[in-house]
Amino acid sequence: MRRLFTILYICIIAVLLTACGADTAMKKGDKFFALGEYYDAAGQYKKAYTQTRAKDKPLRGQRALKMADCYRRINYTQKAIAAYNNAVRYKQADSTSIFYLGKLQLKNGNYKDAEKTFTLLLDSMPNNPLVKNGLESARMAPKWKADAALSGYEIKKQELFNSRRAEFSPMLAGEDYDQLYFTSTRNQAVGDELSGITGTKPSDIFVAYKDEKGNWQKPEVMESELNTEQDEGVSCVTPDGKTMYLTVCKSDPSYPRYAKIATSTRSDASWGKAQEFEITKDTLSLFAHPAVSPDGMWLYFVSDMPGGLGGLDIWRAQLTTSGIGALENLGTPINTPGNEMFPTFRPNGDLYFSSDGHPGMGGLDIYIAKPNEEPSPNPSEEGSLATSYGGSAPLLGGVGGGLYTLEHPGFPLNSQGDDFGMTFEGLHNRGFFSSNRGDARGWDHIYSFEKHEIVQTVKGWVYEQDGYELPEALVYMVGNDGTNQKLSVKGDGSFTQEIHPGVDYVFLGTCRGFLNHKEQLKVDTVKESQEYVLQFPLASITAPVLIDNIFYDFDKATLRPESTEALDKLIALLEENPNVTIELSAHTDYRGSAAYNQRLSQRRAESVVNYLTEHGIAADRLSPMGYGKEKPKTIKRKLTEKYPWLAEGDVLTEEFITALKDEEKQEICNQLNRRTEFVVLRTTYGLFDKPAEETTSSQASEAKE
């Protein structure tokens, strides 16, 4: 009898201890959940669930629901489905929980189950757009998978960039797209502690480079102050390559963590410490996933701040020299009551983003928003959603009430998992993105994509004539199809722009302190992608400009026939800059008498002027000057690359040349001194001078008065 009592006592104590342990675990779980540490919270809720007696069905159902919510947030899809099913089994699931179960069934590829779930929900929530989208998704997803070949996309998992943890949001950078930045929670990330949010290390930004042969190398940790023991990631770089915007999330043991946007500036080859970039004074909303528009004028980002359509919305803020300007929500059709995230741009201006609020295949799907400049056919429909997903279809609304075309690119770019974070290799429809498809742990990895398209592009290089690139230059592009664009150049002075067949273009290269240079291009129809290359050598307004390849007969001023090409280019330059007058100067080497060299150089300068006037250049724009050997050449840095034995600033005087022991080097210096140059004298020719007829007419009018 005593033994039976002892066993009963032990059982009672065990039950009490179990209940106490479950309650303690729930309290810990609730604390972790409030801080957004869903991985740690899920562990505590699971502990509480397993310690709850089977006959306490309502309590088990409530704890299963909390566990399911955490698993859903950290992408443990199958565990979340099992937990939601338990909540349903114990009759503790409300309509919101059933909705999440349906979304997870989509994400797991259980389209038939998802269709049943959303059909059931539709009876009780007939006007909920997200429920309607869920049902449409369950019905459309199998069709998208069946039509995979029609999408044109080729997808490949990039094992070189991936690890046993998560990698996401790749970003191509560099003048030749030879750098790939991405976010990862791999073991090489800074810090030793695991995140309570994900159960992995906090995310850092990693980078991979191409070698000289164009092959990608293994990723490495960025050697800079950018990464810390906190979370950093989801970055973008401004078109000029000088500023990086990124998402940061600082930890606080007693306060919920809100993602913020920060900036980093490049110093030489390294990125500096991230500084918070304040968009608004709102401290209770998250700001994440930055993307800069191709023109560099707008910062697109994700936020849940007031004024949105629900969930996470995509916003944009104007970037000005004095800080943040106008702030706008992109509105419909892009934003929905669901979540819109990870905006990014194809260089042609198409906006790519991911959403779970539009009909999709499950999880986050990638969508393409193409701006349409045509006016709305029915302004009264602005803001409506006029589409049947499954291809290109117009959607009305958006920033400024414009018209957008929203496309779902189908399978295999999209999948049943989360697909997001596009980055493009220039104007071509190829690059990288991230997806957690097929990963049981829900971790994201990097994939490549390519869709064969015929893309015609022009690549231009703007540089100082006889000098280096001009990164401050602007190129104006005008086409007979109505195109009128202003193009900025990269740090290497280059630009790349899409062009269209059958269009005639004019490009004008400009830069402060330099003369303009014009190029024309006629684009033909082709069967394969093609790139045209244009050169824009700009002549300085403040320094002498060498006219290369001008040749005279020996000891004479007669121009040789091979000089024609260079002189014709000078004529084109003067025609493109009609308000410029120049001094045309000829120079000789030090050999011979000063008087003779001066007379010879003067006649040579006059020969060039005569050629120019014979070809339509007004004589009063040209001043011939023969300097003989009075002005020996001063070496520029660019020339030292060809002749490393010369230094920038060297003046090729007779003393300098004769001091060279090598006769070949002496002759090279003499050749450099024998040159024809021009210097800009005025840039206002004809601007303030009245034509003779106008002057006479004006005088006659004054006389009558």
XYZ file of C-alpha atoms in Angstrom:
705
model
C 0.000 0.000 0.000
C 2.827 2.333 0.923
C 4.594 1.523 -2.362
C 1.423 2.334 -4.343
C 1.139 5.661 -2.530
C 4.766 6.473 -3.300
C 4.290 5.782 -7.007
C 1.139 7.917 -7.072
C 2.968 10.744 -5.275
C 5.830 10.594 -7.771
C 3.392 10.732 -10.674
C 1.632 13.762 -9.218
C 4.952 15.545 -8.690
C 6.041 14.656 -12.212
C 2.813 16.072 -13.646
C 3.224 19.260 -11.647
C 6.873 19.626 -12.649
C 5.992 18.996 -16.289
C 3.254 21.606 -16.185
C 5.600 24.027 -14.469
C 8.298 23.324 -17.043
C 5.869 23.858 -19.910
C 4.714 27.166 -18.452
C 8.316 28.304 -18.009
C 9.109 27.360 -21.593
C 6.073 29.302 -22.813
C 7.175 32.408 -20.939
C 10.660 32.157 -22.420
C 9.175 31.554 -25.852
C 6.924 34.604 -25.562
C 9.903 36.737 -24.573
C 11.949 35.529 -27.548
C 8.974 36.053 -29.862
C 8.510 39.651 -28.697
C 12.136 40.331 -29.605
C 11.735 38.721 -33.025
C 13.984 35.776 -32.119
C 11.728 33.198 -33.760
C 14.240 30.351 -33.882
C 14.748 30.459 -30.100
C 11.033 31.000 -29.534
C 10.167 27.939 -31.654
C 12.467 25.795 -29.532
C 10.744 26.877 -26.328
C 7.243 26.452 -27.782
C 8.136 22.970 -28.995
C 9.400 22.101 -25.511
C 6.162 23.360 -23.982
C 4.059 21.471 -26.550
C 5.776 18.147 -25.913
C 5.356 18.609 -22.158
C 1.632 19.327 -22.478
C -0.621 16.318 -21.800
C -2.487 14.857 -24.781
C -5.829 15.220 -23.035
C -5.286 19.016 -22.692
C -6.314 19.437 -26.301
C -7.103 23.168 -26.317
C -3.788 23.962 -24.629
C -1.828 21.741 -26.992
C -3.589 23.395 -29.925
C -2.718 26.894 -28.682
C 0.927 25.962 -28.210
C 1.053 24.237 -31.585
C -0.238 27.465 -33.123
C 2.539 29.544 -31.600
C 5.107 26.990 -32.676
C 3.675 27.032 -36.217
C 3.896 30.820 -36.380
C 7.613 30.718 -35.541
C 8.376 27.920 -38.011
C 6.534 29.863 -40.712
C 8.622 32.968 -40.089
C 11.957 31.119 -40.294
C 10.960 29.118 -43.395
C 10.724 25.705 -41.733
C 7.833 24.967 -44.053
C 7.155 21.298 -43.346
C 7.411 21.747 -39.573
C 5.099 24.736 -39.802
C 2.523 22.729 -41.792
C 2.617 19.933 -39.234
C 2.153 22.410 -36.367
C -0.754 24.202 -38.086
C -2.387 20.825 -38.786
C -2.125 20.049 -35.067
C -3.774 23.374 -34.264
C -6.568 22.481 -36.685
C -6.855 18.998 -35.183
C -7.226 20.496 -31.721
C -9.755 23.052 -33.055
C -7.636 26.067 -32.124
C -6.978 27.426 -35.628
C -8.798 30.590 -36.650
C -9.251 31.860 -40.224
C -5.867 33.608 -40.186
C -4.146 30.372 -39.205
C -5.991 28.488 -41.929
C -4.856 31.146 -44.418
C -1.230 30.673 -43.366
C -1.645 26.912 -43.683
C -2.854 27.370 -47.260
C 0.102 29.623 -48.077
C 2.487 27.025 -46.659
C 0.832 24.264 -48.660
C 1.496 26.349 -51.777
C 5.086 26.826 -50.670
C 5.460 23.089 -50.213
C 4.009 22.376 -53.647
C 0.854 20.765 -52.226
C -1.384 22.556 -54.716
C -4.402 20.268 -54.344
C -4.389 20.645 -50.559
C -3.939 24.403 -50.940
C -6.892 24.597 -53.322
C -9.075 22.816 -50.774
C -7.887 25.115 -47.985
C -8.521 28.347 -49.896
C -11.866 27.094 -51.220
C -12.910 26.484 -47.617
C -11.700 29.940 -46.598
C -13.494 31.607 -49.482
C -16.836 30.609 -47.975
C -16.107 32.598 -44.816
C -13.931 35.335 -46.401
C -15.454 35.872 -49.868
C -14.108 39.436 -50.299
C -10.547 38.869 -49.106
C -8.196 39.504 -52.087
C -5.381 37.438 -50.571
C -7.653 34.410 -50.258
C -8.734 34.836 -53.883
C -5.093 35.094 -54.926
C -4.259 31.967 -52.949
C -6.977 29.990 -54.717
C -5.876 31.316 -58.114
C -2.277 30.446 -57.275
C -3.193 26.852 -56.430
C -4.912 26.520 -59.793
C -2.336 28.394 -61.921
C 0.900 26.985 -60.468
C 0.586 23.526 -62.081
C -0.059 25.207 -65.452
C 3.041 27.404 -65.072
C 5.135 24.330 -64.311
C 3.716 22.529 -67.343
C 4.582 25.531 -69.550
C 8.163 25.852 -68.290
C 9.650 25.566 -71.781
C 7.617 28.583 -72.925
C 9.151 30.909 -70.331
C 12.560 30.806 -72.007
C 14.528 30.902 -68.749
C 17.476 28.620 -68.020
C 18.229 28.179 -64.311
C 21.301 26.667 -62.682
C 22.310 26.371 -59.033
C 25.724 27.976 -58.472
C 27.530 25.620 -56.120
C 30.693 27.775 -56.168
C 28.895 30.563 -54.312
C 26.794 28.381 -52.013
C 27.557 26.880 -48.612
C 25.775 24.785 -45.995
C 24.071 27.928 -44.727
C 22.066 30.658 -46.480
C 23.138 32.897 -49.382
C 20.810 35.475 -50.877
C 20.377 38.821 -52.670
C 23.350 38.709 -55.059
C 24.518 41.986 -56.623
C 26.788 42.305 -59.655
C 29.160 45.270 -59.589
C 32.324 46.534 -61.246
C 32.851 48.133 -64.640
C 32.785 44.708 -66.303
C 30.385 43.061 -63.823
C 33.329 41.107 -62.439
C 32.342 41.400 -58.763
C 29.470 39.564 -57.076
C 28.359 40.707 -53.638
C 25.855 38.634 -51.684
C 24.529 38.117 -48.168
C 25.332 34.924 -46.258
C 25.079 33.343 -42.809
C 27.940 30.925 -43.514
C 30.443 30.075 -40.799
C 32.970 32.646 -42.050
C 30.659 35.500 -41.026
C 31.929 37.861 -38.327
C 31.164 36.943 -34.700
C 30.828 33.732 -32.724
C 27.226 33.767 -31.453
C 24.265 32.284 -33.269
C 21.282 34.456 -34.097
C 18.126 33.903 -32.101
C 16.189 34.823 -35.223
C 17.536 32.177 -37.595
C 19.637 29.804 -35.507
C 22.652 30.608 -37.692
C 25.351 33.279 -37.513
C 24.213 36.839 -38.229
C 24.439 37.631 -41.931
C 27.399 39.396 -43.527
C 28.218 40.596 -47.028
C 30.618 38.407 -49.014
C 32.192 39.004 -52.418
C 33.468 36.885 -55.309
C 35.712 38.127 -58.130
C 36.429 37.022 -61.665
C 40.010 36.179 -62.575
C 41.828 37.467 -65.682
C 40.256 34.694 -67.763
C 36.734 35.659 -66.725
C 36.195 32.727 -64.343
C 34.536 33.256 -60.971
C 36.670 32.587 -57.899
C 35.541 31.330 -54.493
C 33.746 33.928 -52.350
C 35.625 35.657 -49.568
C 34.796 37.839 -46.589
C 34.912 41.536 -47.395
C 38.031 43.010 -45.836
C 36.515 46.228 -44.550
C 34.690 47.743 -41.597
C 31.373 47.091 -43.341
C 30.665 43.747 -41.656
C 30.118 43.592 -37.899
C 28.760 41.092 -35.377
C 25.272 42.342 -36.256
C 23.260 41.544 -39.405
C 24.303 43.237 -42.673
C 23.093 42.419 -46.155
C 20.788 43.011 -49.138
C 22.968 45.679 -50.717
C 23.019 47.781 -53.862
C 25.512 50.210 -55.401
C 24.780 53.582 -57.000
C 25.336 53.872 -60.783
C 28.629 55.718 -60.243
C 29.885 52.854 -58.033
C 30.821 55.190 -55.168
C 28.083 54.496 -52.608
C 26.604 51.269 -51.265
C 23.178 51.110 -49.642
C 22.548 48.094 -47.415
C 20.217 46.722 -44.759
C 21.484 46.527 -41.169
C 19.788 45.070 -38.103
C 21.298 45.831 -34.720
C 20.643 43.549 -31.757
C 19.115 44.672 -28.488
C 18.488 42.134 -25.695
C 15.446 44.004 -24.419
C 13.901 45.658 -27.471
C 12.472 44.466 -30.785
C 14.863 44.868 -33.708
C 13.879 46.942 -36.697
C 15.859 46.736 -39.898
C 17.330 50.016 -41.102
C 19.059 51.208 -44.250
C 22.677 52.319 -44.060
C 25.256 53.645 -46.505
C 28.914 52.930 -47.064
C 31.346 54.805 -49.296
C 34.212 53.321 -51.243
C 37.747 54.349 -50.374
C 40.129 52.993 -53.017
C 39.203 49.284 -53.165
C 37.576 49.032 -49.734
C 34.138 49.912 -48.376
C 33.929 52.024 -45.232
C 31.941 51.536 -42.047
C 28.168 51.594 -42.543
C 26.384 54.759 -41.408
C 22.618 54.770 -40.796
C 20.680 56.533 -43.565
C 17.620 58.231 -42.121
C 14.624 58.255 -44.468
C 12.059 59.412 -41.886
C 11.978 60.018 -38.135
C 9.872 56.849 -37.721
C 11.641 54.520 -35.267
C 8.889 51.888 -35.046
C 8.883 50.782 -38.687
C 11.397 48.754 -40.618
C 13.293 50.076 -43.650
C 15.079 47.474 -45.749
C 16.015 46.093 -49.177
C 17.400 49.261 -50.840
C 17.624 49.621 -54.626
C 18.791 52.697 -56.560
C 17.082 53.535 -59.860
C 19.298 53.363 -62.986
C 19.374 57.171 -63.215
C 20.542 57.421 -59.590
C 17.680 59.769 -58.684
C 15.489 57.475 -56.524
C 16.060 55.079 -53.651
C 13.498 52.258 -53.651
C 13.036 50.344 -50.396
C 10.671 48.169 -48.368
C 8.802 49.340 -45.277
C 5.768 48.653 -43.107
C 5.387 52.303 -42.122
C 1.912 53.874 -42.031
C 0.374 54.794 -45.374
C 0.923 51.468 -47.123
C -1.530 48.943 -48.512
C -0.797 46.278 -45.889
C 2.106 44.046 -44.956
C 5.386 45.241 -46.449
C 5.177 47.740 -49.300
C 7.703 49.106 -51.764
C 8.320 52.834 -51.404
C 10.690 55.259 -53.064
C 12.489 58.386 -51.848
C 14.020 61.043 -54.064
C 17.785 61.410 -53.670
C 18.925 65.039 -53.794
C 22.176 66.814 -53.009
C 20.598 68.127 -49.817
C 19.194 64.776 -48.665
C 15.881 62.936 -48.982
C 13.275 64.648 -51.151
C 9.828 63.389 -52.086
C 8.645 60.136 -50.457
C 6.125 57.961 -52.324
C 4.367 54.621 -51.965
C 4.373 52.791 -55.312
C 0.710 51.951 -54.864
C -1.232 49.499 -56.998
C -0.713 47.390 -58.994
C 2.717 46.769 -57.488
C 1.796 46.829 -53.797
C -0.944 44.625 -52.347
C -2.343 43.762 -48.896
C 0.400 41.109 -48.840
C 4.181 41.609 -48.795
C 6.204 43.197 -51.599
C 9.953 42.939 -51.095
C 13.434 42.932 -52.665
C 13.065 45.588 -55.397
C 15.823 45.708 -57.981
C 16.287 47.190 -61.433
C 17.312 45.876 -64.788
C 19.434 48.646 -66.332
C 16.760 49.224 -69.009
C 14.442 50.574 -66.277
C 12.297 47.476 -65.619
C 11.539 47.067 -61.907
C 11.796 43.526 -60.531
C 10.380 42.685 -57.107
C 9.069 39.721 -55.123
C 5.616 39.348 -53.622
C 3.321 36.915 -51.840
C 0.305 39.171 -52.431
C -0.099 38.497 -56.158
C -1.070 35.098 -57.599
C 2.113 33.008 -57.657
C 3.570 29.547 -57.282
C 4.052 29.685 -53.521
C 6.229 31.747 -51.196
C 7.704 34.872 -52.756
C 7.466 35.040 -56.543
C 9.374 37.393 -58.817
C 7.368 39.935 -60.825
C 8.379 42.443 -63.482
C 6.866 45.942 -63.530
C 7.479 47.680 -66.849
C 6.626 51.385 -67.089
C 4.341 52.167 -69.986
C 4.404 55.746 -71.260
C 1.115 55.438 -73.132
C -1.866 57.165 -71.456
C -4.466 55.069 -69.684
C -7.256 54.022 -72.063
C -9.773 54.480 -69.264
C -8.682 56.861 -66.505
C -11.672 55.880 -64.384
C -10.122 52.424 -63.971
C -6.953 53.809 -62.414
C -5.917 51.658 -59.491
C -7.885 48.637 -60.659
C -6.259 45.288 -61.280
C -6.965 44.385 -64.884
C -5.013 41.207 -65.431
C -5.066 37.480 -65.766
C -1.736 36.260 -64.471
C 0.260 33.884 -66.529
C 1.897 36.314 -68.916
C 2.266 39.951 -69.771
C -0.833 41.947 -68.863
C -1.471 45.648 -68.154
C -2.074 46.815 -64.607
C -3.304 50.339 -63.979
C -2.063 52.624 -61.238
C 1.292 53.073 -59.600
C 3.429 56.134 -58.885
C 1.840 59.267 -60.263
C -1.129 57.317 -61.617
C 0.958 55.969 -64.496
C 0.349 52.781 -66.421
C 2.411 49.685 -65.635
C 2.594 46.306 -67.244
C 3.082 43.621 -64.619
C 4.453 40.245 -65.694
C 4.817 36.935 -63.928
C 7.793 35.247 -65.633
C 6.556 31.761 -64.782
C 8.507 28.607 -63.985
C 11.458 27.878 -63.617
C 12.480 31.433 -62.626
C 9.722 31.177 -60.040
C 9.133 28.051 -57.991
C 7.076 26.823 -55.051
C 9.692 28.359 -52.711
C 10.867 31.933 -52.167
C 12.415 33.490 -55.289
C 13.910 36.964 -55.049
C 16.969 39.206 -55.291
C 17.626 39.585 -59.032
C 20.842 41.099 -60.397
C 21.669 41.625 -64.066
C 24.803 41.448 -66.148
C 24.325 44.737 -67.923
C 21.388 45.080 -70.285
C 21.234 41.380 -71.067
C 18.567 39.200 -69.469
C 21.029 37.120 -67.497
C 22.538 37.234 -64.051
C 21.847 35.755 -60.625
C 19.031 35.491 -58.077
C 18.307 33.647 -54.844
C 15.827 30.915 -53.975
C 15.179 28.392 -51.199
C 13.561 25.889 -53.574
C 14.265 22.302 -52.601
C 15.992 23.160 -49.307
C 14.299 21.386 -46.421
C 15.756 23.866 -43.919
C 14.364 26.798 -45.873
C 17.802 28.287 -46.517
C 18.317 30.387 -49.614
C 20.982 29.774 -52.242
C 22.241 31.521 -55.349
C 21.133 30.511 -58.832
C 22.057 31.838 -62.251
C 19.439 32.666 -64.869
C 19.489 33.482 -68.551
C 16.750 34.206 -71.046
C 17.854 34.456 -74.630
C 16.844 37.813 -76.052
C 18.115 39.834 -78.979
C 19.517 42.901 -77.272
C 21.232 45.644 -79.237
C 23.410 47.946 -77.202
C 25.850 50.779 -77.673
C 28.901 51.114 -75.466
C 30.635 54.467 -75.453
C 33.883 55.719 -73.954
C 34.314 59.379 -73.032
C 37.879 60.500 -72.418
C 40.199 63.454 -72.756
C 41.889 63.547 -76.124
C 45.459 62.350 -75.441
C 44.399 61.715 -71.835
C 42.323 59.615 -69.467
C 38.650 58.841 -68.967
C 36.243 61.584 -67.902
C 33.919 60.142 -65.210
C 32.106 63.488 -64.861
C 31.004 63.455 -68.506
C 27.420 63.356 -69.760
C 26.201 61.935 -73.049
C 23.014 63.156 -74.705
C 21.215 60.532 -76.783
C 18.585 61.558 -79.340
C 16.755 59.210 -81.724
C 14.339 59.782 -84.573
C 11.821 57.627 -82.683
C 11.465 60.354 -80.044
C 14.263 59.133 -77.770
C 15.796 61.958 -75.743
C 17.964 60.824 -72.843
C 20.821 62.098 -70.734
C 23.309 59.345 -69.889
C 25.833 59.409 -67.061
C 29.106 57.543 -67.446
C 30.809 55.134 -65.063
C 34.106 55.638 -63.300
C 35.996 54.443 -66.375
C 34.225 56.973 -68.593
C 32.012 54.366 -70.242
C 28.273 53.995 -70.678
C 26.115 51.194 -72.049
C 22.643 51.812 -73.404
C 20.016 49.715 -75.132
C 19.157 50.805 -78.681
C 16.450 49.690 -81.089
C 16.526 48.510 -84.715
C 15.458 50.923 -87.410
C 16.302 54.000 -85.346
C 18.869 56.672 -86.199
C 20.644 58.053 -83.135
C 22.837 61.056 -82.422
C 25.106 60.976 -79.355
C 26.740 64.117 -77.979
C 29.564 63.665 -75.478
C 30.002 66.613 -73.107
C 32.067 67.521 -70.066
C 32.773 70.807 -68.306
C 36.080 72.236 -69.544
C 35.999 70.292 -72.827
C 34.587 70.676 -76.317
C 31.633 68.520 -77.347
C 31.997 65.473 -79.561
C 29.191 64.036 -81.694
C 28.699 60.516 -83.017
C 25.895 59.175 -85.200
C 24.580 55.629 -85.318
C 22.072 53.864 -87.556
C 20.788 50.621 -86.039
C 19.937 47.722 -88.325
C 17.757 44.701 -87.598
C 19.850 41.707 -86.516
C 19.255 38.064 -85.609
C 21.692 37.953 -82.682
C 22.571 40.360 -79.895
C 24.983 43.031 -81.028
C 26.999 45.771 -79.340
C 28.161 48.920 -81.129
C 31.202 50.765 -79.779
C 31.605 54.546 -79.969
C 34.542 56.727 -78.939
C 34.187 60.255 -77.569
C 37.621 61.917 -77.344
C 36.972 65.384 -75.906
C 39.344 68.252 -76.605
C 40.345 70.425 -73.667
C 39.333 74.091 -73.623
C 42.225 75.071 -71.327
C 45.202 73.081 -72.653
C 46.841 72.513 -76.062
C 45.330 69.621 -77.992
C 47.493 67.511 -80.260
C 46.233 66.928 -83.797
C 47.696 63.517 -84.396
C 48.750 62.153 -87.794
C 49.433 65.489 -89.538
C 52.247 64.972 -92.056
C 54.152 67.440 -94.248
C 56.608 66.924 -97.057
C 60.204 66.967 -95.822
C 61.429 70.503 -95.101
C 58.222 71.915 -96.643
C 54.792 73.139 -95.577
C 52.914 70.970 -98.055
C 50.347 68.688 -96.396
C 50.679 65.052 -97.345
C 47.537 63.095 -98.407
C 47.562 60.906 -95.295
C 46.827 64.018 -93.198
C 43.294 64.253 -94.614
C 41.638 61.951 -92.086
C 42.901 63.884 -89.061
C 42.024 67.245 -90.620
C 38.514 66.081 -91.480
C 38.009 65.099 -87.844
C 39.097 68.609 -86.826
C 36.570 70.076 -89.271
C 33.823 67.907 -87.719
C 34.879 69.066 -84.243
C 34.658 72.734 -85.243
C 31.259 72.159 -86.845
C 30.015 70.465 -83.664
C 31.278 73.446 -81.634
C 30.327 76.442 -83.819
C 31.002 79.043 -81.085
C 34.671 78.140 -80.744
C 37.700 79.938 -82.197
C 41.123 78.321 -82.074
C 44.778 79.072 -82.479
C 46.305 76.548 -84.878
C 49.989 76.118 -83.946
C 52.850 74.218 -85.569
C 56.091 73.267 -83.813
C 59.503 71.946 -84.880
C 62.361 70.224 -83.078
C 65.444 72.131 -81.847
C 67.612 71.385 -84.901
C 68.145 74.253 -87.345
C 68.123 77.992 -86.772
C 65.338 79.602 -84.773
C 64.392 81.951 -87.615
C 64.178 79.158 -90.164
C 62.125 76.906 -87.854
C 59.746 79.755 -87.067
C 59.131 80.487 -90.780
C 58.664 76.782 -91.588
C 56.230 76.230 -88.730
C 54.277 79.367 -89.632
C 53.837 78.165 -93.223
C 52.751 74.750 -91.945
C 50.180 76.263 -89.614
C 48.853 78.347 -92.503
C 48.610 75.214 -94.673
C 46.323 73.624 -92.107
C 44.223 76.783 -91.843
C 43.910 76.942 -95.629
C 42.655 73.349 -95.688
C 40.057 74.139 -93.033
C 38.780 77.290 -94.746
C 38.589 75.481 -98.096
C 36.269 73.023 -96.385
C 33.865 75.586 -94.974
C 35.355 76.778 -91.669
C 35.180 80.580 -91.326
C 38.631 82.173 -91.508
C 37.968 84.459 -88.510
C 37.676 81.362 -86.311
C 41.256 80.306 -87.082
C 44.557 81.894 -86.061
C 47.683 80.224 -87.530
C 50.810 80.470 -85.381
C 54.266 79.056 -86.052
C 56.328 78.683 -82.884
C 59.307 76.838 -84.325
C 61.275 75.412 -81.413
C 60.162 78.032 -78.876
C 57.614 75.805 -77.097
C 59.023 72.282 -76.569
C 56.471 69.661 -75.589
C 55.561 69.079 -71.934
C 54.950 65.404 -71.166
C 51.520 64.332 -69.862
C 51.009 61.301 -67.652
C 49.256 59.338 -70.398
C 52.370 59.495 -72.609
C 54.538 57.988 -69.850
C 52.640 54.715 -70.283
C 54.026 54.444 -73.819
C 57.450 55.822 -72.916
C 58.125 54.843 -69.278
C 61.574 56.483 -69.410
C 59.765 59.821 -69.576
C 58.135 61.405 -66.507
C 55.044 63.539 -66.230
C 56.052 67.193 -66.448
C 59.281 66.612 -68.411
C 59.909 69.439 -70.923
C 61.638 68.251 -74.102
C 64.178 71.059 -74.389
C 67.421 70.754 -76.332
C 69.281 70.291 -73.047
C 66.920 67.484 -71.964
C 67.156 65.639 -75.276
C 70.935 65.883 -75.700
C 71.379 64.607 -72.149
C 69.793 61.309 -73.218
C 72.511 58.823 -74.131
C 70.269 56.675 -76.305
C 69.975 58.068 -79.851
C 66.642 56.302 -80.381
C 65.200 58.065 -77.344
C 66.542 61.374 -78.659
C 64.762 60.829 -81.970
C 61.496 59.939 -80.203
C 61.691 63.247 -78.308
C 62.348 65.149 -81.533
C 59.311 63.478 -83.114
C 57.185 64.480 -80.127
C 58.318 68.091 -80.529
C 57.438 68.113 -84.244
C 53.709 68.506 -83.788
C 50.591 70.418 -84.782
C 48.217 71.523 -82.009
C 45.299 73.785 -81.381
C 44.281 75.860 -78.383
C 40.771 77.196 -77.798
C 40.726 80.997 -77.747
C 36.986 81.748 -77.412
C 33.791 79.821 -76.810
C 31.393 82.710 -77.600
C 31.993 83.182 -81.318
C 28.765 84.342 -83.001
C 26.754 84.361 -79.790
C 26.639 88.131 -79.404
C 27.480 89.247 -82.938
C 24.505 90.416 -85.006
C 24.506 89.386 -88.658
C 25.186 92.234 -91.066
C 21.652 92.217 -92.549
C 20.102 92.409 -89.082
C 22.394 95.315 -88.129
C 21.553 97.264 -91.314
C 17.821 96.694 -90.817
C 18.041 97.834 -87.217
C 19.928 100.999 -88.158
C 17.369 101.822 -90.862
C 14.533 101.391 -88.362
C 16.243 103.687 -85.885
C 16.778 106.314 -88.605
C 13.051 106.332 -89.464
C 12.145 106.831 -85.835
